[in-house]
PDB file of C-alpha atoms in Angstrom:
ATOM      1  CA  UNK A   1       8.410 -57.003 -47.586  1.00 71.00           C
ATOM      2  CA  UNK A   2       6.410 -56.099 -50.805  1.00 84.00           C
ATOM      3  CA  UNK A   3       6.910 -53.452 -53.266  1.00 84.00           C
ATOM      4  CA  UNK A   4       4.269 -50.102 -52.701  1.00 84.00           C
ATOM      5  CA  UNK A   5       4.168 -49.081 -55.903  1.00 85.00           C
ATOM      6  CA  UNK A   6       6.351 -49.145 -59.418  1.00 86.00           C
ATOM      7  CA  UNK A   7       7.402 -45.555 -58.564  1.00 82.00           C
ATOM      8  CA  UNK A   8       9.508 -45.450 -61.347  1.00 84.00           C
ATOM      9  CA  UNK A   9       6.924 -46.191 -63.968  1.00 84.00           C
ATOM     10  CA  UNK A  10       4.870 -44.177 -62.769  1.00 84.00           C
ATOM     11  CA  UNK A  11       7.245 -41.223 -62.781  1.00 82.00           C
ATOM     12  CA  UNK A  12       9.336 -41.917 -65.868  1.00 87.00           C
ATOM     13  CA  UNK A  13      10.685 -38.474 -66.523  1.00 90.00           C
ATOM     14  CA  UNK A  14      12.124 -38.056 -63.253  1.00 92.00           C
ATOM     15  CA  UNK A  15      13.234 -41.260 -63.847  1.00 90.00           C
ATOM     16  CA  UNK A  16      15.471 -40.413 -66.615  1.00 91.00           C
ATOM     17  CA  UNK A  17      16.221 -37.379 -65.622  1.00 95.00           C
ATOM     18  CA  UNK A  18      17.317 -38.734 -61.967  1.00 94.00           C
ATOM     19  CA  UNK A  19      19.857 -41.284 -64.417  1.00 94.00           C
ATOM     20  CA  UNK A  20      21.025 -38.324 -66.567  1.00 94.00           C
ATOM     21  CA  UNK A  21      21.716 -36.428 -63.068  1.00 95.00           C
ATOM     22  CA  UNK A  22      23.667 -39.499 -61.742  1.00 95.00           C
ATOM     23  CA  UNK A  23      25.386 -40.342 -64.906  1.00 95.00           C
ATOM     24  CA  UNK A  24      26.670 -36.333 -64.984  1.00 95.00           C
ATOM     25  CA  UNK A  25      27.919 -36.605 -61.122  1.00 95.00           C
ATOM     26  CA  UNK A  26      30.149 -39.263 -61.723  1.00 94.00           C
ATOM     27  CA  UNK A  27      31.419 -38.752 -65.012  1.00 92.00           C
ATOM     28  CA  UNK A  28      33.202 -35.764 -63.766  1.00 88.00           C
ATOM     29  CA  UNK A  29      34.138 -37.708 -60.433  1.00 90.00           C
ATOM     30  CA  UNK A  30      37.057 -39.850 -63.130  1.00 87.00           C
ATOM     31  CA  UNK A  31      37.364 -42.809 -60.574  1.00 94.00           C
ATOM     32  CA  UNK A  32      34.103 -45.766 -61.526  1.00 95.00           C
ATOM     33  CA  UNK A  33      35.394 -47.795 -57.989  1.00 97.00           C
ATOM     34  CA  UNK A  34      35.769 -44.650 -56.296  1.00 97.00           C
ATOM     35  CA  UNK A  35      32.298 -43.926 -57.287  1.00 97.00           C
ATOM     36  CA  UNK A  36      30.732 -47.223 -56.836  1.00 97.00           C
ATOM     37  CA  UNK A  37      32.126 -47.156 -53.490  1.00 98.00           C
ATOM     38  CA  UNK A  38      30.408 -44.149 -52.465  1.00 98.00           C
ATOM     39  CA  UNK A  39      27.001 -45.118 -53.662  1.00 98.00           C
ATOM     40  CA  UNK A  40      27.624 -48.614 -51.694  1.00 98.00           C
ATOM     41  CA  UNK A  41      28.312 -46.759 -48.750  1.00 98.00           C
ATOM     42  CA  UNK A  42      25.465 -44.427 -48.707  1.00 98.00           C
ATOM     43  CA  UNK A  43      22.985 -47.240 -49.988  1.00 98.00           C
ATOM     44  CA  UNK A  44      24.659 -49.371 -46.739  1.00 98.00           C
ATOM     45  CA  UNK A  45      23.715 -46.484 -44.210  1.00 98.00           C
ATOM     46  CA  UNK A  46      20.518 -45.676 -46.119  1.00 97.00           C
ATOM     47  CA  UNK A  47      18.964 -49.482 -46.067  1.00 97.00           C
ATOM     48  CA  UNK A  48      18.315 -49.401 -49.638  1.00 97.00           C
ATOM     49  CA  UNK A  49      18.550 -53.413 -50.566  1.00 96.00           C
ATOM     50  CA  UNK A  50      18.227 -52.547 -53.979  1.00 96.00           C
ATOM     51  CA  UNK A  51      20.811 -50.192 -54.278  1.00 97.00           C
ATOM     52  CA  UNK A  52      23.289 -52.349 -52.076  1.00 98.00           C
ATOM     53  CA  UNK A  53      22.482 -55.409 -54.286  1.00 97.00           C
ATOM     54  CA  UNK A  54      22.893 -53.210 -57.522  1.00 96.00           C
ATOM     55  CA  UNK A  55      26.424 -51.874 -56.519  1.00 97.00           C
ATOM     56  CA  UNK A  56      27.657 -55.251 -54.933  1.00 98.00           C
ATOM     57  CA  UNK A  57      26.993 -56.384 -58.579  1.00 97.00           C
ATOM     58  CA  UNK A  58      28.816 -54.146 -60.379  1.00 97.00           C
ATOM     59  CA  UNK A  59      32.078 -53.533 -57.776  1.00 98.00           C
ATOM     60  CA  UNK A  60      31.956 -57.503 -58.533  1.00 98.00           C
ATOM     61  CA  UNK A  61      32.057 -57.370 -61.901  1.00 97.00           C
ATOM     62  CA  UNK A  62      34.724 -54.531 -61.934  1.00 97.00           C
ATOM     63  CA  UNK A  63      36.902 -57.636 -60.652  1.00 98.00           C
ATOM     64  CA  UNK A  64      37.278 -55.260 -56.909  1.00 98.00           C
ATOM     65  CA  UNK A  65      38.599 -57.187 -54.058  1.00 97.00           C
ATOM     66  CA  UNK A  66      36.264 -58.777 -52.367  1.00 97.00           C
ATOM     67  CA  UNK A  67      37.163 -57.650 -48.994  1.00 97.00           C
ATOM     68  CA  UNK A  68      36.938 -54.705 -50.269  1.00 98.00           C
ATOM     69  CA  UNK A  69      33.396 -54.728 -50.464  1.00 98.00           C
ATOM     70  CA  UNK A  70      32.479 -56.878 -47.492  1.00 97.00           C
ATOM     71  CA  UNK A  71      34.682 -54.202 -45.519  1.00 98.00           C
ATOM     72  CA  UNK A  72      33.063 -51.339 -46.281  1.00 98.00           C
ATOM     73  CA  UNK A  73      30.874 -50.969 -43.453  1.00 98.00           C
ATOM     74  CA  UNK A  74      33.799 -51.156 -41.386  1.00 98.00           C
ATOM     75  CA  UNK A  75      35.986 -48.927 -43.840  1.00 98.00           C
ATOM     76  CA  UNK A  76      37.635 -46.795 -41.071  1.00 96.00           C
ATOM     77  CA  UNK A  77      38.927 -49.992 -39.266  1.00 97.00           C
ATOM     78  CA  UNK A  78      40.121 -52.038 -42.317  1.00 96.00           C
ATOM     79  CA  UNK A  79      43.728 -50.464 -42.527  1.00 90.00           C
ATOM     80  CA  UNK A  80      45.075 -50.022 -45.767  1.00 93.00           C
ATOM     81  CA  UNK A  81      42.214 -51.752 -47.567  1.00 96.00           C
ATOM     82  CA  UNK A  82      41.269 -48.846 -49.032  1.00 98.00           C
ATOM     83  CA  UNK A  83      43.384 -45.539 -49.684  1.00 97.00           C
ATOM     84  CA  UNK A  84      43.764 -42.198 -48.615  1.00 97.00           C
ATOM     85  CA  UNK A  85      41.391 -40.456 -50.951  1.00 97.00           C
ATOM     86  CA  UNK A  86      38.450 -43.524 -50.721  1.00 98.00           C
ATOM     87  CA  UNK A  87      38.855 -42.873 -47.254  1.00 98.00           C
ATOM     88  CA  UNK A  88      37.869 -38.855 -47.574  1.00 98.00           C
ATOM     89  CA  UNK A  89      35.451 -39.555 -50.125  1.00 98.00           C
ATOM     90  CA  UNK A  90      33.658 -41.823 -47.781  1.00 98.00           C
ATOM     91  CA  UNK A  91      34.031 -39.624 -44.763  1.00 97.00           C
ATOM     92  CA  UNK A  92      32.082 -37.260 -46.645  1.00 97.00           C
ATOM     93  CA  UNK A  93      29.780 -39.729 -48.244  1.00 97.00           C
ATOM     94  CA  UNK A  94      28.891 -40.349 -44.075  1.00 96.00           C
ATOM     95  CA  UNK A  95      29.161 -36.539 -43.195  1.00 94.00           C
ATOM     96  CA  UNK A  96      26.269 -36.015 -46.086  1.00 95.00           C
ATOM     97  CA  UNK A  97      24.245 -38.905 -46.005  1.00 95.00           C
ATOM     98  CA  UNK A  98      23.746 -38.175 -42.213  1.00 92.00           C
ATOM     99  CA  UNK A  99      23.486 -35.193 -41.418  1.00 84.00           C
ATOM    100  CA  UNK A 100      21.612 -35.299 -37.800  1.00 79.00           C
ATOM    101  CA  UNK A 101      24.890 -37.216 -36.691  1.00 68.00           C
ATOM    102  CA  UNK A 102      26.899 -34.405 -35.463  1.00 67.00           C
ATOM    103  CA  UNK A 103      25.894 -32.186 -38.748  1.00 69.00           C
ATOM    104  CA  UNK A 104      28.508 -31.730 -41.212  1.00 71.00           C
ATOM    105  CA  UNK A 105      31.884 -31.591 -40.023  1.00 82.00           C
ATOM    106  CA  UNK A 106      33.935 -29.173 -41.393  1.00 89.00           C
ATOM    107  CA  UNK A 107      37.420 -31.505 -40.881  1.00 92.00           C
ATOM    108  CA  UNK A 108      35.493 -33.470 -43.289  1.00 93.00           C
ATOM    109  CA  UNK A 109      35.222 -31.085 -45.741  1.00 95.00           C
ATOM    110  CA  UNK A 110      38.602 -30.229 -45.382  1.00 96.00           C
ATOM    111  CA  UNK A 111      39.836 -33.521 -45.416  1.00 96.00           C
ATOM    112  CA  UNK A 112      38.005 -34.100 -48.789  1.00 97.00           C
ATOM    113  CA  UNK A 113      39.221 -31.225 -50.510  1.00 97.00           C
ATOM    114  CA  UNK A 114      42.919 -32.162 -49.883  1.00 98.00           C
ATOM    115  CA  UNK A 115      42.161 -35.244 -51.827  1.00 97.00           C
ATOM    116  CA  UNK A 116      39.870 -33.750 -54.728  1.00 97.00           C
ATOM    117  CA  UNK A 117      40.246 -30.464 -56.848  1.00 96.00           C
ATOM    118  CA  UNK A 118      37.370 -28.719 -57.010  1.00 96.00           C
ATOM    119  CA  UNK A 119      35.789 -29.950 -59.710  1.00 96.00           C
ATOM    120  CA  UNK A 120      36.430 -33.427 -58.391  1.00 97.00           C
ATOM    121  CA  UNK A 121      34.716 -32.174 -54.762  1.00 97.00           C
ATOM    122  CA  UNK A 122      32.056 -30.913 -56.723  1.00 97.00           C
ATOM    123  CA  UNK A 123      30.955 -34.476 -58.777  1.00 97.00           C
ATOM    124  CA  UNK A 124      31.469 -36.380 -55.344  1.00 98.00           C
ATOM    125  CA  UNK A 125      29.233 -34.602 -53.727  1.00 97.00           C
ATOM    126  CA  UNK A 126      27.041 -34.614 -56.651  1.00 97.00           C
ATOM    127  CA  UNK A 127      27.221 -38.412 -56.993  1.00 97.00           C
ATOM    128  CA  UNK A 128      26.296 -38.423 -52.957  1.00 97.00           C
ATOM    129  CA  UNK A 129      23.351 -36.322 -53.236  1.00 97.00           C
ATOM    130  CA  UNK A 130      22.605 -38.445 -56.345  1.00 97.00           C
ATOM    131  CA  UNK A 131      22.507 -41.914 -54.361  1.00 97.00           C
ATOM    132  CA  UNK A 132      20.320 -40.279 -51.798  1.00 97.00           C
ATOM    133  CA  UNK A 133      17.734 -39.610 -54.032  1.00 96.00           C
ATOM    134  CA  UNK A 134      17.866 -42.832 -55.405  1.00 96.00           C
ATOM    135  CA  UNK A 135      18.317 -44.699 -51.733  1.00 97.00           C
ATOM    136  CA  UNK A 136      15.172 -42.529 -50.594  1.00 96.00           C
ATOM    137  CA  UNK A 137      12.891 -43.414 -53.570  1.00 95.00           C
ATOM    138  CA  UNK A 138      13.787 -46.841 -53.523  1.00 95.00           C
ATOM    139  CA  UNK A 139      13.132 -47.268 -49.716  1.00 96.00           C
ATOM    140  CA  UNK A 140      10.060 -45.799 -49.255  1.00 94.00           C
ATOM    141  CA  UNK A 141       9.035 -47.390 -52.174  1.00 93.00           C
ATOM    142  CA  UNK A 142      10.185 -50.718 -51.340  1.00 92.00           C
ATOM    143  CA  UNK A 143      11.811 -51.514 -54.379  1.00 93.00           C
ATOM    144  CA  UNK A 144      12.821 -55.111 -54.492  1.00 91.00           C
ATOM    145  CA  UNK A 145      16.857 -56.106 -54.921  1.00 93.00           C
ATOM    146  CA  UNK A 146      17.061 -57.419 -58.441  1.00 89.00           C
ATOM    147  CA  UNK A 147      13.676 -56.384 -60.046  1.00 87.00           C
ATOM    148  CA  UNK A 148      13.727 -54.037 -62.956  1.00 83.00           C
ATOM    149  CA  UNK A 149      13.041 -50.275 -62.009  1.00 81.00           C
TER     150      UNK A 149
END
């Protein structure tokens, strides 16, 4: 596949302010695996093969487990691979990034915000809404795994 267009030269305000808008979801969110994790997932269920190469990268470079990462599409079946709260956050990550699958559960949403105050809730979902904006661009776009933006 070839790229469509540079989208993101093209639009370099929303750009940046698409960067500042991720960078303020997951600053509040504490957790940089937790977070990287999330935007994996989403990218995974989304096709983006930049994002997916991106946050391979740097959940590689954070030293995380390598099964770990190859898992994660299988996150639910892996045991204790990956904890209690990962496992809400991605549950919701799922719940949000698809909604047409059964809509969004509401033991989801529950199950999240037994494992994340508020404030917490709100910067995951913020960081999930965040990667879908960038997984959607990037798609339809075609934006190639490993080229500059």
């Amino acid at each position: 596949m070839s790229r469509r267009m540079k989208f993101w030269g093209q639009m370099s305000a929303f750009g940046r302010a698409q960067l500042r808008l991720t960078t303020a979801a997951k600053e509040g969110l504490g957790d940089p695996v937790l977070a990287e994790l999330v935007v994996l997932r989403a990218s995974q269920l989304n096709r983006c093969a930049f994002c997916i190469d991106m946050h391979v990268t740097n959940l590689r470079e954070a030293g995380v487990d390598p099964r770990r990462i190859d898992l994660l599409p299988a996150w639910e079946e892996a045991g204790d691979l990956y904890t209690a709260r990962e496992r809400a956050a991605l549950a919701l990550t799922e719940a949000i990034t698809v909604l047409t699958d059964g809509f969004f559960l509401d033991e989801v949403y529950a199950q999240a915000a037994a494992h994340f105050d508020e404030t917490e809730l709100a910067h995951l979902i913020a960081v999930i809404v965040a990667i879908n904006n960038w997984n959607r661009v990037n798609v339809t776009v075609r934006q190639p795994p490993g080229e500059e933006l």
